[in-house]
Amino acid sequence: MNIVVATTSHFKYAQIICDTIADSAKVRGTGIAKRTPEYIRKKLENGNAVIALDGDTFSGFCYIEVWGHEKYVANSGLIVHPDYRSQGLAKKIKASIFKLSQEKFPEAKIFGITTGLPVMKINYELGYKPVTFSELTDDPEFWKGCQTCKNFDVLTRTDQKMCLCTGMLFDPATKSKKKTVNGKAFKRLKSIKESLFLKKRK
Ligand SMILES: CC(C)(COP(=O)(O)OP(=O)(O)OC[C@H]1O[C@@H](n2cnc3c(N)ncnc32)[C@H](O)[C@@H]1OP(=O)(O)O)[C@@H](O)C(=O)NCCC(=O)NCCS
């Protein structure tokens, strides 16, 4: 398995990356910000992504988004192809994009929003802390990305204060200690949020 900083030589993988992200969201039944192949190609062009390849076969991907004039970066679009899951690949991809983010944007706070326990676990281990949305970027372009998520109505209903996703932040100034996530507590929090925010749809 090769995990490398992606370049224009990986353009041919843009479509499969988008398809794998969209298919996984369908299977999980969760919301997701939609990505187009053009958007992915821009990331490859700018050297703001890592790709995992098994020979020539696409295995995983993640990219960097820059917000608020480089005050914040997000590591987004994490995807591991179903054939390569549960082997620690997401962990390696995340560690690689986290390192790239710190090299390219050493002053930036690194953040993400997620509904997924695996991602929470990985972020915790990298030193992220769970935070309220008010700690994240207020760049409207970032929040616009949520418009294609099926839970967007929740975000608007709460004036962008909270949603099904949990916000997580790594602040290079505080260098938070690495911890492990409490999976039980996270699942409980998620189910409370779902019963609070999704009640009206049932
Ligand atoms: C989420 C995803 C990236 C995980 O990829 P992966 O390569 O299977 O993950 P890893 O093998 O590196 O596992 C990382 C950690 O998450 C845990 N984990 C993996 N899948 C899990 C699941 N379905 N439920 C609970 N925990 C899970 C692993 O046990 C591991 O924790 P550990 O270190 O305590 O053992 C992959 O399932 C995926 O692409 N899903 C669809 C897209 C997605 O959800 N992206 C995240 C959007 S925020």
PDB file of N, CA and C in Angstrom, residues 28 30-33 112-116 119-120 130-133 136 142-143 146 149 151 154-155 160-168 186 189-190 193-194 197:
ATOM      1  N   ARG A  28     -24.593   4.350   4.455  1.00  0.00           N
ATOM      2  CA  ARG A  28     -24.680   4.730   5.871  1.00  0.00           C
ATOM      3  C   ARG A  28     -25.982   5.447   6.171  1.00  0.00           C
ATOM      4  N   THR A  30     -26.383   8.544   6.009  1.00  0.00           N
ATOM      5  CA  THR A  30     -26.073   9.799   6.700  1.00  0.00           C
ATOM      6  C   THR A  30     -25.910  10.914   5.688  1.00  0.00           C
ATOM      7  N   GLY A  31     -25.869  12.125   6.206  1.00  0.00           N
ATOM      8  CA  GLY A  31     -25.660  13.288   5.348  1.00  0.00           C
ATOM      9  C   GLY A  31     -24.202  13.395   4.952  1.00  0.00           C
ATOM     10  N   ILE A  32     -23.969  14.030   3.828  1.00  0.00           N
ATOM     11  CA  ILE A  32     -22.586  14.230   3.387  1.00  0.00           C
ATOM     12  C   ILE A  32     -22.545  15.437   2.447  1.00  0.00           C
ATOM     13  N   ALA A  33     -21.449  16.187   2.504  1.00  0.00           N
ATOM     14  CA  ALA A  33     -21.275  17.278   1.551  1.00  0.00           C
ATOM     15  C   ALA A  33     -20.840  16.661   0.218  1.00  0.00           C
ATOM     16  N   GLY A 112     -12.475  19.467  11.995  1.00  0.00           N
ATOM     17  CA  GLY A 112     -13.333  18.626  11.180  1.00  0.00           C
ATOM     18  C   GLY A 112     -14.685  18.516  11.840  1.00  0.00           C
ATOM     19  N   ILE A 113     -15.708  18.160  11.062  1.00  0.00           N
ATOM     20  CA  ILE A 113     -17.002  17.836  11.654  1.00  0.00           C
ATOM     21  C   ILE A 113     -17.369  16.441  11.162  1.00  0.00           C
ATOM     22  N   THR A 114     -17.886  15.639  12.057  1.00  0.00           N
ATOM     23  CA  THR A 114     -18.159  14.245  11.683  1.00  0.00           C
ATOM     24  C   THR A 114     -19.292  13.639  12.503  1.00  0.00           C
ATOM     25  N   THR A 115     -19.969  12.669  11.899  1.00  0.00           N
ATOM     26  CA  THR A 115     -20.931  11.868  12.665  1.00  0.00           C
ATOM     27  C   THR A 115     -20.337  10.480  12.937  1.00  0.00           C
ATOM     28  N   GLY A 116     -19.129  10.240  12.480  1.00  0.00           N
ATOM     29  CA  GLY A 116     -18.586   8.878  12.522  1.00  0.00           C
ATOM     30  C   GLY A 116     -17.676   8.593  13.706  1.00  0.00           C
ATOM     31  N   VAL A 119     -13.880   8.149  12.836  1.00  0.00           N
ATOM     32  CA  VAL A 119     -13.188   9.423  12.619  1.00  0.00           C
ATOM     33  C   VAL A 119     -12.931  10.125  13.955  1.00  0.00           C
ATOM     34  N   MET A 120     -13.913  10.052  14.862  1.00  0.00           N
ATOM     35  CA  MET A 120     -13.715  10.649  16.193  1.00  0.00           C
ATOM     36  C   MET A 120     -12.542   9.995  16.898  1.00  0.00           C
ATOM     37  N   PRO A 130     -13.072  17.691  21.097  1.00  0.00           N
ATOM     38  CA  PRO A 130     -14.429  18.057  20.649  1.00  0.00           C
ATOM     39  C   PRO A 130     -14.748  19.487  21.077  1.00  0.00           C
ATOM     40  N   VAL A 131     -15.336  20.262  20.198  1.00  0.00           N
ATOM     41  CA  VAL A 131     -15.654  21.668  20.502  1.00  0.00           C
ATOM     42  C   VAL A 131     -17.031  22.023  19.955  1.00  0.00           C
ATOM     43  N   THR A 132     -17.567  23.150  20.420  1.00  0.00           N
ATOM     44  CA  THR A 132     -18.829  23.634  19.849  1.00  0.00           C
ATOM     45  C   THR A 132     -18.528  24.275  18.489  1.00  0.00           C
ATOM     46  N   PHE A 133     -19.564  24.413  17.680  1.00  0.00           N
ATOM     47  CA  PHE A 133     -19.353  24.962  16.339  1.00  0.00           C
ATOM     48  C   PHE A 133     -18.807  26.388  16.389  1.00  0.00           C
ATOM     49  N   LEU A 136     -15.200  26.794  15.598  1.00  0.00           N
ATOM     50  CA  LEU A 136     -14.735  26.455  14.246  1.00  0.00           C
ATOM     51  C   LEU A 136     -14.766  27.704  13.375  1.00  0.00           C
ATOM     52  N   PHE A 142     -17.298  27.484   4.117  1.00  0.00           N
ATOM     53  CA  PHE A 142     -17.238  26.155   4.736  1.00  0.00           C
ATOM     54  C   PHE A 142     -18.643  25.644   5.008  1.00  0.00           C
ATOM     55  N   TRP A 143     -19.461  26.489   5.623  1.00  0.00           N
ATOM     56  CA  TRP A 143     -20.802  26.056   6.031  1.00  0.00           C
ATOM     57  C   TRP A 143     -21.712  25.841   4.821  1.00  0.00           C
ATOM     58  N   CYS A 146     -22.300  22.345   3.706  1.00  0.00           N
ATOM     59  CA  CYS A 146     -23.310  21.516   4.386  1.00  0.00           C
ATOM     60  C   CYS A 146     -24.654  21.545   3.659  1.00  0.00           C
ATOM     61  N   CYS A 149     -25.997  18.359   2.458  1.00  0.00           N
ATOM     62  CA  CYS A 149     -26.213  17.305   3.459  1.00  0.00           C
ATOM     63  C   CYS A 149     -27.705  17.220   3.772  1.00  0.00           C
ATOM     64  N   ASN A 151     -29.122  16.687   6.438  1.00  0.00           N
ATOM     65  CA  ASN A 151     -29.477  17.250   7.748  1.00  0.00           C
ATOM     66  C   ASN A 151     -29.330  18.779   7.789  1.00  0.00           C
ATOM     67  N   VAL A 154     -31.371  20.983  10.016  1.00  0.00           N
ATOM     68  CA  VAL A 154     -31.061  21.024  11.456  1.00  0.00           C
ATOM     69  C   VAL A 154     -30.106  22.186  11.730  1.00  0.00           C
ATOM     70  N   LEU A 155     -29.100  22.314  10.860  1.00  0.00           N
ATOM     71  CA  LEU A 155     -28.098  23.374  11.038  1.00  0.00           C
ATOM     72  C   LEU A 155     -28.737  24.762  10.933  1.00  0.00           C
ATOM     73  N   GLN A 160     -26.910  27.591  13.027  1.00  0.00           N
ATOM     74  CA  GLN A 160     -25.533  27.094  12.817  1.00  0.00           C
ATOM     75  C   GLN A 160     -24.782  26.830  14.122  1.00  0.00           C
ATOM     76  N   LYS A 161     -25.537  26.686  15.223  1.00  0.00           N
ATOM     77  CA  LYS A 161     -24.888  26.458  16.522  1.00  0.00           C
ATOM     78  C   LYS A 161     -24.584  24.987  16.737  1.00  0.00           C
ATOM     79  N   MET A 162     -25.405  24.084  16.189  1.00  0.00           N
ATOM     80  CA  MET A 162     -25.168  22.655  16.371  1.00  0.00           C
ATOM     81  C   MET A 162     -25.868  21.860  15.277  1.00  0.00           C
ATOM     82  N   CYS A 163     -25.438  20.608  15.170  1.00  0.00           N
ATOM     83  CA  CYS A 163     -26.076  19.723  14.197  1.00  0.00           C
ATOM     84  C   CYS A 163     -25.777  18.282  14.608  1.00  0.00           C
ATOM     85  N   LEU A 164     -26.043  17.330  13.713  1.00  0.00           N
ATOM     86  CA  LEU A 164     -25.770  15.929  14.038  1.00  0.00           C
ATOM     87  C   LEU A 164     -24.273  15.684  14.144  1.00  0.00           C
ATOM     88  N   CYS A 165     -23.499  16.429  13.383  1.00  0.00           N
ATOM     89  CA  CYS A 165     -22.039  16.280  13.424  1.00  0.00           C
ATOM     90  C   CYS A 165     -21.466  16.839  14.728  1.00  0.00           C
ATOM     91  N   THR A 166     -20.343  16.269  15.134  1.00  0.00           N
ATOM     92  CA  THR A 166     -19.570  16.817  16.254  1.00  0.00           C
ATOM     93  C   THR A 166     -18.374  17.561  15.674  1.00  0.00           C
ATOM     94  N   GLY A 167     -18.113  18.753  16.205  1.00  0.00           N
ATOM     95  CA  GLY A 167     -16.952  19.524  15.767  1.00  0.00           C
ATOM     96  C   GLY A 167     -15.721  19.086  16.554  1.00  0.00           C
ATOM     97  N   MET A 168     -14.589  18.963  15.864  1.00  0.00           N
ATOM     98  CA  MET A 168     -13.345  18.595  16.557  1.00  0.00           C
ATOM     99  C   MET A 168     -12.228  19.508  16.058  1.00  0.00           C
ATOM    100  N   PHE A 186     -19.827   8.668  23.115  1.00  0.00           N
ATOM    101  CA  PHE A 186     -20.085   9.260  21.810  1.00  0.00           C
ATOM    102  C   PHE A 186     -21.399   8.733  21.216  1.00  0.00           C
ATOM    103  N   LEU A 189     -24.297  10.338  22.957  1.00  0.00           N
ATOM    104  CA  LEU A 189     -24.464  11.725  22.521  1.00  0.00           C
ATOM    105  C   LEU A 189     -25.143  11.767  21.156  1.00  0.00           C
ATOM    106  N   LYS A 190     -24.711  10.871  20.267  1.00  0.00           N
ATOM    107  CA  LYS A 190     -25.266  10.838  18.915  1.00  0.00           C
ATOM    108  C   LYS A 190     -26.757  10.494  18.965  1.00  0.00           C
ATOM    109  N   LYS A 193     -28.739  13.474  20.213  1.00  0.00           N
ATOM    110  CA  LYS A 193     -28.872  14.481  19.156  1.00  0.00           C
ATOM    111  C   LYS A 193     -29.918  14.054  18.134  1.00  0.00           C
ATOM    112  N   GLU A 194     -29.886  12.774  17.753  1.00  0.00           N
ATOM    113  CA  GLU A 194     -30.831  12.294  16.750  1.00  0.00           C
ATOM    114  C   GLU A 194     -32.263  12.404  17.252  1.00  0.00           C
ATOM    115  N   PHE A 197     -33.069  16.282  17.305  1.00  0.00           N
ATOM    116  CA  PHE A 197     -33.126  17.028  16.057  1.00  0.00           C
ATOM    117  C   PHE A 197     -33.967  16.375  14.977  1.00  0.00           C
TER     118      PHE A 197
END
